[in-house]
Every structure is written in C-alpha cells, then in structure tokens.
C-alpha cells in the first residue's frame, strides 16, 4: 500500500481514475466491467442494468467473482467510496480505477438518445 | 502483484452506513474543531500546487510523502485531509485510518474553504484562530 501511495504523481492521476466517456468506450470494446459497490439498501432503491453489484462489505470475501482480465471500473453515487475500493482492489492485484463523477454523472451522460452510446447486452 | 492487507480487508468488511458518515467532515464542523485545536488539518497536494497557492493555516504533507512522514502526524487529534476537491484527500484519509489514526476528509475540499472564507468571514475566522491561540485574548 505504501508503494502505491508513493507512486502517485501529478501527471498520473489517470492511473487512479477513468472518465465517464472513456468508460463508455472501453465498456463497448469489452475491455472493462463496472462494479457497483454501494451498500444493500442503496442498491435496493435503484440500480443500473449492467455491471456487477458487489457491496463494499462483501467484497473481500467475493474477489473470485471479479474478472481478472478486464479493467474494473468501480462506481458509487459520486466517487469517494469507489476511490477507496479501487485502491483496495489494486492491492489485491486487480487492474482497477474509479469512475470520475460516479454513477450520477454516468446516468446524466446516458440521457435520451445518448443512452444508446452504451452497448448493453440484455 | 497481490499485497496482504488484513487491516484493509477488515475495514471494508465492517464498512457500514455509520462509517460512510464518519469518513467525512463538513466545512463548518471542521473549522469549528480546528479553532478549538482538536484537528490537525493537512493539505496533501503536491509541492508545486502548494507553491502556487495555500490557505495560510494547517500543515502540508504531500500525499506521496505521508508514508515516510507519519511522525509529523498527531495521533491525539482528529486528522482532516484536504485537496482541491476530495479525491486525493480520500486516499490520504484511508491510508491514515488503516494506520490507526482517526482520520476524515474534508468534503468540500480546499476550494470549498476558499469559497467560504471570503471577506468578513475570512477576517472573523482568522481572528478567532488568533484568539484561541492566545487563550481568549486578541493581540
């Protein structure tokens, strides 16, 4: 963990986070997966129709359910908890980044006809 | 590369609605507690950013230097980390929390502080800090 912290430098914040537009592009190309890490009551209220739901508190026990070959894009409503979890996943050997602007910005981006920008397999 | 992080595992497993609140501190409470000397306020931005502007109170320890400078952190106080918004402050808060400190991050960031401390509010707050330091007397 010390190593990861010391590695952070001004030009490399992209090492930690991904923008909504980059997420959409990489998701469509099959290069990343979205992980919703909100707590159960929050998920029960509303959820996205793609990605993997994995509450923060269950995550350490369920790591084997996460794809190893993709970038994991961690999301919460804004970005503070996603930041923490993405950090954790990095320590566990995953390629993880948090979604800048969070699920709220992503939903805002997928408005109207733009919702079709994200290719979801339903 | 996998790093064993038992304390991180335990922290996430116990993460609940209460901790979701406790990890943060809002501006008003932060300024109040800082004036009373209950908080160590740490600007965790890079040196270049600090050189460009700073808020004139609190300490400065760049995020990537924190692991080597833990001896400058006062474990008897609540540690409040801050950066322009809150992304990096949250990483710093998490690191300190996992190292046993009582750490929170400032939700509004330093931009929130400078936006709030304008005009008479800046004057009043800085006077308040001086007063607390001098046991209730202005000098």
mmCIF file of C-alpha atoms in Angstrom:
data_model
loop_
_atom_site.group_PDB
_atom_site.id
_atom_site.type_symbol
_atom_site.label_atom_id
_atom_site.label_comp_id
_atom_site.label_asym_id
_atom_site.label_seq_id
_atom_site.Cartn_x
_atom_site.Cartn_y
_atom_site.Cartn_z
ATOM 1 C CA UNK A 1 0.000 0.000 0.000
ATOM 2 C CA UNK A 2 2.871 2.376 0.808
ATOM 3 C CA UNK A 3 4.272 1.587 -2.631
ATOM 4 C CA UNK A 4 1.037 2.553 -4.377
ATOM 5 C CA UNK A 5 0.766 5.817 -2.417
ATOM 6 C CA UNK A 6 4.375 6.789 -3.145
ATOM 7 C CA UNK A 7 3.833 6.087 -6.842
ATOM 8 C CA UNK A 8 1.112 8.745 -7.156
ATOM 9 C CA UNK A 9 2.425 11.778 -9.038
ATOM 10 C CA UNK A 10 0.804 14.852 -10.595
ATOM 11 C CA UNK A 11 0.875 13.606 -14.188
ATOM 12 C CA UNK A 12 -0.546 10.197 -13.438
ATOM 13 C CA UNK A 13 -3.950 10.691 -11.877
ATOM 14 C CA UNK A 14 -5.268 8.651 -14.816
ATOM 15 C CA UNK A 15 -3.608 5.695 -13.114
ATOM 16 C CA UNK A 16 -6.301 6.016 -10.436
ATOM 17 C CA UNK A 17 -9.443 7.095 -12.282
ATOM 18 C CA UNK A 18 -11.347 6.930 -15.570
ATOM 19 C CA UNK A 19 -13.726 9.467 -17.116
ATOM 20 C CA UNK A 20 -17.314 8.600 -17.998
ATOM 21 C CA UNK A 21 -16.612 8.888 -21.751
ATOM 22 C CA UNK A 22 -13.531 6.653 -21.572
ATOM 23 C CA UNK A 23 -15.537 4.164 -19.549
ATOM 24 C CA UNK A 24 -18.286 4.014 -22.199
ATOM 25 C CA UNK A 25 -15.724 3.481 -24.962
ATOM 26 C CA UNK A 26 -13.835 0.745 -23.133
ATOM 27 C CA UNK A 27 -17.061 -0.921 -21.989
ATOM 28 C CA UNK A 28 -18.277 -1.111 -25.586
ATOM 29 C CA UNK A 29 -14.936 -2.606 -26.605
ATOM 30 C CA UNK A 30 -15.303 -5.270 -23.906
ATOM 31 C CA UNK A 31 -12.227 -4.029 -22.062
ATOM 32 C CA UNK A 32 -13.789 -3.137 -18.747
ATOM 33 C CA UNK A 33 -16.564 -4.058 -16.317
ATOM 34 C CA UNK A 34 -18.497 -1.754 -13.988
ATOM 35 C CA UNK A 35 -18.636 -2.682 -10.297
ATOM 36 C CA UNK A 36 -21.370 -1.053 -8.184
ATOM 37 C CA UNK A 37 -20.042 -1.110 -4.612
ATOM 38 C CA UNK A 38 -22.932 0.614 -2.830
ATOM 39 C CA UNK A 39 -24.458 -0.868 0.308
ATOM 40 C CA UNK A 40 -27.568 -3.106 0.082
ATOM 41 C CA UNK A 41 -30.230 -0.515 0.946
ATOM 42 C CA UNK A 42 -28.905 1.829 -1.694
ATOM 43 C CA UNK A 43 -28.884 -0.881 -4.354
ATOM 44 C CA UNK A 44 -32.435 -1.882 -3.421
ATOM 45 C CA UNK A 45 -33.606 1.673 -4.145
ATOM 46 C CA UNK A 46 -32.212 1.953 -7.666
ATOM 47 C CA UNK A 47 -29.659 0.190 -9.818
ATOM 48 C CA UNK A 48 -28.017 0.199 -13.229
ATOM 49 C CA UNK A 49 -28.966 -2.548 -15.659
ATOM 50 C CA UNK A 50 -25.369 -3.507 -16.389
ATOM 51 C CA UNK A 51 -22.232 -4.246 -14.436
ATOM 52 C CA UNK A 52 -21.703 -6.293 -11.283
ATOM 53 C CA UNK A 53 -23.283 -5.454 -7.918
ATOM 54 C CA UNK A 54 -20.895 -6.110 -5.054
ATOM 55 C CA UNK A 55 -21.420 -4.218 -1.766
ATOM 56 C CA UNK A 56 -18.206 -2.911 -0.202
ATOM 57 C CA UNK A 57 -18.580 -5.003 2.938
ATOM 58 C CA UNK A 58 -18.839 -8.274 0.963
ATOM 59 C CA UNK A 59 -16.015 -7.531 -1.426
ATOM 60 C CA UNK A 60 -13.013 -9.036 0.423
ATOM 61 C CA UNK A 61 -14.821 -12.432 0.510
ATOM 62 C CA UNK A 62 -16.033 -12.337 -3.094
ATOM 63 C CA UNK A 63 -12.898 -11.364 -5.011
ATOM 64 C CA UNK A 64 -13.008 -14.586 -7.044
ATOM 65 C CA UNK A 65 -16.214 -13.381 -8.740
ATOM 66 C CA UNK A 66 -14.414 -10.445 -10.344
ATOM 67 C CA UNK A 67 -12.941 -10.747 -13.839
ATOM 68 C CA UNK A 68 -9.117 -10.755 -13.804
ATOM 69 C CA UNK A 69 -8.710 -9.989 -17.495
ATOM 70 C CA UNK A 70 -10.606 -6.678 -17.579
ATOM 71 C CA UNK A 71 -10.233 -3.233 -16.157
ATOM 72 C CA UNK A 72 -12.586 -2.966 -13.176
ATOM 73 C CA UNK A 73 -14.329 0.397 -13.082
ATOM 74 C CA UNK A 74 -15.545 0.987 -9.551
ATOM 75 C CA UNK A 75 -18.630 3.122 -9.054
ATOM 76 C CA UNK A 76 -20.634 4.662 -6.228
ATOM 77 C CA UNK A 77 -23.009 7.664 -6.476
ATOM 78 C CA UNK A 78 -20.125 10.178 -6.568
ATOM 79 C CA UNK A 79 -16.596 8.827 -6.246
ATOM 80 C CA UNK A 80 -15.311 8.783 -2.683
ATOM 81 C CA UNK A 81 -16.133 5.184 -1.769
ATOM 82 C CA UNK A 82 -15.259 3.965 -5.249
ATOM 83 C CA UNK A 83 -11.847 5.561 -4.813
ATOM 84 C CA UNK A 84 -11.285 3.578 -1.611
ATOM 85 C CA UNK A 85 -12.437 0.273 -3.112
ATOM 86 C CA UNK A 86 -10.456 0.719 -6.308
ATOM 87 C CA UNK A 87 -7.404 1.262 -4.129
ATOM 88 C CA UNK A 88 -8.151 -1.953 -2.270
ATOM 89 C CA UNK A 89 -8.516 -3.914 -5.497
ATOM 90 C CA UNK A 90 -5.161 -2.591 -6.684
ATOM 91 C CA UNK A 91 -3.551 -4.041 -3.563
ATOM 92 C CA UNK A 92 -5.223 -7.360 -4.451
ATOM 93 C CA UNK A 93 -3.630 -7.427 -7.887
ATOM 94 C CA UNK A 94 -6.603 -6.233 -9.950
ATOM 95 C CA UNK A 95 -6.474 -3.563 -12.609
ATOM 96 C CA UNK A 96 -8.982 -1.123 -11.107
ATOM 97 C CA UNK A 97 -9.932 2.533 -11.471
ATOM 98 C CA UNK A 98 -12.739 4.584 -10.007
ATOM 99 C CA UNK A 99 -15.342 6.249 -12.166
ATOM 100 C CA UNK A 100 -14.930 10.030 -12.114
ATOM 101 C CA UNK A 101 -18.177 11.798 -11.326
ATOM 102 C CA UNK A 102 -19.673 8.485 -10.247
ATOM 103 C CA UNK A 103 -22.928 6.789 -11.193
ATOM 104 C CA UNK A 104 -24.738 10.118 -11.128
ATOM 105 C CA UNK A 105 -22.557 11.597 -13.886
ATOM 106 C CA UNK A 106 -22.802 8.347 -15.832
ATOM 107 C CA UNK A 107 -26.622 8.401 -15.680
ATOM 108 C CA UNK A 108 -26.598 12.054 -16.620
ATOM 109 C CA UNK A 109 -24.398 11.203 -19.622
ATOM 110 C CA UNK A 110 -26.762 8.390 -20.715
ATOM 111 C CA UNK A 111 -29.719 10.715 -21.254
ATOM 112 C CA UNK A 112 -32.215 10.493 -24.101
ATOM 113 C CA UNK A 113 -30.803 9.150 -27.345
ATOM 114 C CA UNK A 114 -27.330 9.115 -25.788
ATOM 115 C CA UNK A 115 -28.398 6.107 -23.718
ATOM 116 C CA UNK A 116 -27.677 4.109 -26.875
ATOM 117 C CA UNK A 117 -23.996 5.085 -26.671
ATOM 118 C CA UNK A 118 -23.522 2.296 -24.159
ATOM 119 C CA UNK A 119 -23.839 -1.142 -25.739
ATOM 120 C CA UNK A 120 -25.552 -3.296 -23.146
ATOM 121 C CA UNK A 121 -26.246 -6.996 -23.647
ATOM 122 C CA UNK A 122 -29.765 -7.535 -22.371
ATOM 123 C CA UNK B 1 1.080 -8.302 -7.573
ATOM 124 C CA UNK B 2 -1.048 -9.085 -4.534
ATOM 125 C CA UNK B 3 -0.364 -7.419 -1.212
ATOM 126 C CA UNK B 4 -1.705 -8.928 2.002
ATOM 127 C CA UNK B 5 -3.813 -6.244 3.640
ATOM 128 C CA UNK B 6 -5.643 -7.795 6.589
ATOM 129 C CA UNK B 7 -6.474 -4.422 8.145
ATOM 130 C CA UNK B 8 -7.857 -3.198 4.805
ATOM 131 C CA UNK B 9 -9.960 -6.390 4.476
ATOM 132 C CA UNK B 10 -11.364 -5.906 7.976
ATOM 133 C CA UNK B 11 -12.060 -2.235 7.329
ATOM 134 C CA UNK B 12 -14.076 -2.957 4.193
ATOM 135 C CA UNK B 13 -15.924 -5.841 5.802
ATOM 136 C CA UNK B 14 -17.054 -3.568 8.612
ATOM 137 C CA UNK B 15 -17.894 -0.679 6.268
ATOM 138 C CA UNK B 16 -21.443 0.421 7.048
ATOM 139 C CA UNK B 17 -23.708 3.461 6.887
ATOM 140 C CA UNK B 18 -22.131 4.923 10.032
ATOM 141 C CA UNK B 19 -18.595 4.716 8.639
ATOM 142 C CA UNK B 20 -19.852 6.228 5.412
ATOM 143 C CA UNK B 21 -20.689 9.302 7.530
ATOM 144 C CA UNK B 22 -17.676 9.191 9.827
ATOM 145 C CA UNK B 23 -15.149 9.160 6.978
ATOM 146 C CA UNK B 24 -16.211 12.693 6.039
ATOM 147 C CA UNK B 25 -16.210 16.056 7.756
ATOM 148 C CA UNK B 26 -18.135 19.093 6.568
ATOM 149 C CA UNK B 27 -16.636 22.564 6.497
ATOM 150 C CA UNK B 28 -18.490 24.116 9.403
ATOM 151 C CA UNK B 29 -17.614 21.350 11.863
ATOM 152 C CA UNK B 30 -14.049 21.261 10.549
ATOM 153 C CA UNK B 31 -13.426 24.990 11.048
ATOM 154 C CA UNK B 32 -15.010 24.894 14.489
ATOM 155 C CA UNK B 33 -12.943 21.902 15.687
ATOM 156 C CA UNK B 34 -9.762 23.289 14.112
ATOM 157 C CA UNK B 35 -10.174 26.570 16.013
ATOM 158 C CA UNK B 36 -10.518 24.580 19.235
ATOM 159 C CA UNK B 37 -7.270 22.725 18.489
ATOM 160 C CA UNK B 38 -8.993 19.363 18.092
ATOM 161 C CA UNK B 39 -7.945 18.839 14.488
ATOM 162 C CA UNK B 40 -4.688 18.516 12.592
ATOM 163 C CA UNK B 41 -5.554 19.867 9.153
ATOM 164 C CA UNK B 42 -3.323 18.516 6.392
ATOM 165 C CA UNK B 43 -3.047 19.820 2.846
ATOM 166 C CA UNK B 44 -1.923 16.738 0.902
ATOM 167 C CA UNK B 45 -1.355 18.351 -2.500
ATOM 168 C CA UNK B 46 1.903 18.130 -4.428
ATOM 169 C CA UNK B 47 4.643 20.660 -3.677
ATOM 170 C CA UNK B 48 4.020 22.528 -6.971
ATOM 171 C CA UNK B 49 0.380 23.048 -6.071
ATOM 172 C CA UNK B 50 1.252 24.248 -2.583
ATOM 173 C CA UNK B 51 3.810 26.674 -4.042
ATOM 174 C CA UNK B 52 1.119 28.108 -6.321
ATOM 175 C CA UNK B 53 -1.349 28.801 -3.509
ATOM 176 C CA UNK B 54 -2.136 27.743 0.035
ATOM 177 C CA UNK B 55 -4.701 28.628 2.664
ATOM 178 C CA UNK B 56 -2.408 30.004 5.341
ATOM 179 C CA UNK B 57 -3.256 27.584 8.128
ATOM 180 C CA UNK B 58 -2.873 23.853 8.732
ATOM 181 C CA UNK B 59 0.067 21.641 7.708
ATOM 182 C CA UNK B 60 1.343 20.498 4.342
ATOM 183 C CA UNK B 61 2.423 16.892 3.700
ATOM 184 C CA UNK B 62 2.193 15.762 0.047
ATOM 185 C CA UNK B 63 0.244 12.519 -0.367
ATOM 186 C CA UNK B 64 3.220 10.520 -1.633
ATOM 187 C CA UNK B 65 5.339 11.636 1.343
ATOM 188 C CA UNK B 66 2.823 10.598 4.009
ATOM 189 C CA UNK B 67 4.155 7.029 4.468
ATOM 190 C CA UNK B 68 7.607 8.465 5.316
ATOM 191 C CA UNK B 69 6.342 11.342 7.449
ATOM 192 C CA UNK B 70 3.872 9.654 9.807
ATOM 193 C CA UNK B 71 5.898 11.017 12.755
ATOM 194 C CA UNK B 72 4.574 14.502 11.935
ATOM 195 C CA UNK B 73 1.005 13.351 12.438
ATOM 196 C CA UNK B 74 -0.567 13.924 15.838
ATOM 197 C CA UNK B 75 -2.438 10.807 16.917
ATOM 198 C CA UNK B 76 -4.139 12.673 19.767
ATOM 199 C CA UNK B 77 -6.128 14.730 17.242
ATOM 200 C CA UNK B 78 -8.662 14.102 14.521
ATOM 201 C CA UNK B 79 -6.734 14.277 11.263
ATOM 202 C CA UNK B 80 -8.527 16.083 8.446
ATOM 203 C CA UNK B 81 -7.060 15.649 4.967
ATOM 204 C CA UNK B 82 -7.772 18.063 2.148
ATOM 205 C CA UNK B 83 -7.012 18.606 -1.539
ATOM 206 C CA UNK B 84 -8.740 20.858 -4.126
ATOM 207 C CA UNK B 85 -11.843 18.638 -4.277
ATOM 208 C CA UNK B 86 -11.687 15.373 -2.332
ATOM 209 C CA UNK B 87 -10.288 12.567 -4.495
ATOM 210 C CA UNK B 88 -6.765 12.513 -3.143
ATOM 211 C CA UNK B 89 -7.846 13.593 0.337
ATOM 212 C CA UNK B 90 -9.893 10.395 0.492
ATOM 213 C CA UNK B 91 -6.844 8.263 -0.379
ATOM 214 C CA UNK B 92 -4.850 10.028 2.343
ATOM 215 C CA UNK B 93 -7.682 9.606 4.835
ATOM 216 C CA UNK B 94 -7.928 5.912 4.066
ATOM 217 C CA UNK B 95 -4.181 5.405 4.436
ATOM 218 C CA UNK B 96 -4.120 7.184 7.798
ATOM 219 C CA UNK B 97 -7.216 5.333 9.005
ATOM 220 C CA UNK B 98 -5.619 1.973 8.175
ATOM 221 C CA UNK B 99 -2.522 3.122 10.056
ATOM 222 C CA UNK B 100 -4.576 3.625 13.198
ATOM 223 C CA UNK B 101 -5.289 7.356 13.065
ATOM 224 C CA UNK B 102 -8.697 8.943 13.486
ATOM 225 C CA UNK B 103 -8.844 10.492 10.019
ATOM 226 C CA UNK B 104 -11.578 12.160 7.996
ATOM 227 C CA UNK B 105 -11.548 14.044 4.711
ATOM 228 C CA UNK B 106 -12.952 17.493 4.077
ATOM 229 C CA UNK B 107 -15.972 17.040 1.795
ATOM 230 C CA UNK B 108 -15.917 20.468 0.174
ATOM 231 C CA UNK B 109 -12.162 20.445 -0.410
ATOM 232 C CA UNK B 110 -9.847 23.429 -0.288
ATOM 233 C CA UNK B 111 -11.874 25.150 -2.985
ATOM 234 C CA UNK B 112 -14.793 24.968 -0.562
ATOM 235 C CA UNK B 113 -12.670 26.598 2.153
ATOM 236 C CA UNK B 114 -11.519 29.484 -0.040
ATOM 237 C CA UNK B 115 -15.030 29.987 -1.346
ATOM 238 C CA UNK B 116 -16.372 30.139 2.211
ATOM 239 C CA UNK B 117 -13.612 32.248 3.777
ATOM 240 C CA UNK B 118 -14.238 35.414 1.791
ATOM 241 C CA UNK B 119 -14.373 38.962 3.052
ATOM 242 C CA UNK B 120 -15.561 39.353 6.621
ATOM 243 C CA UNK B 121 -15.788 35.582 7.055
ATOM 244 C CA UNK B 122 -12.026 35.292 6.450
ATOM 245 C CA UNK B 123 -11.392 38.159 8.877
ATOM 246 C CA UNK B 124 -13.625 36.706 11.582
ATOM 247 C CA UNK B 125 -12.190 33.223 11.278
ATOM 248 C CA UNK B 126 -8.575 34.327 11.337
ATOM 249 C CA UNK B 127 -9.333 36.494 14.380
ATOM 250 C CA UNK B 128 -10.963 33.507 16.003
ATOM 251 C CA UNK B 129 -7.835 31.405 15.411
ATOM 252 C CA UNK B 130 -5.657 34.117 16.961
ATOM 253 C CA UNK B 131 -7.995 34.391 19.935
ATOM 254 C CA UNK B 132 -7.996 30.626 20.585
ATOM 255 C CA UNK B 133 -4.196 30.563 20.369
ATOM 256 C CA UNK B 134 -3.884 33.396 22.887
ATOM 257 C CA UNK B 135 -6.262 31.965 25.475
ATOM 258 C CA UNK B 136 -9.160 34.218 24.643
ATOM 259 C CA UNK B 137 -7.315 37.497 24.063
ATOM 260 C CA UNK B 138 -6.801 39.311 20.805
ATOM 261 C CA UNK B 139 -3.327 40.716 20.258
#
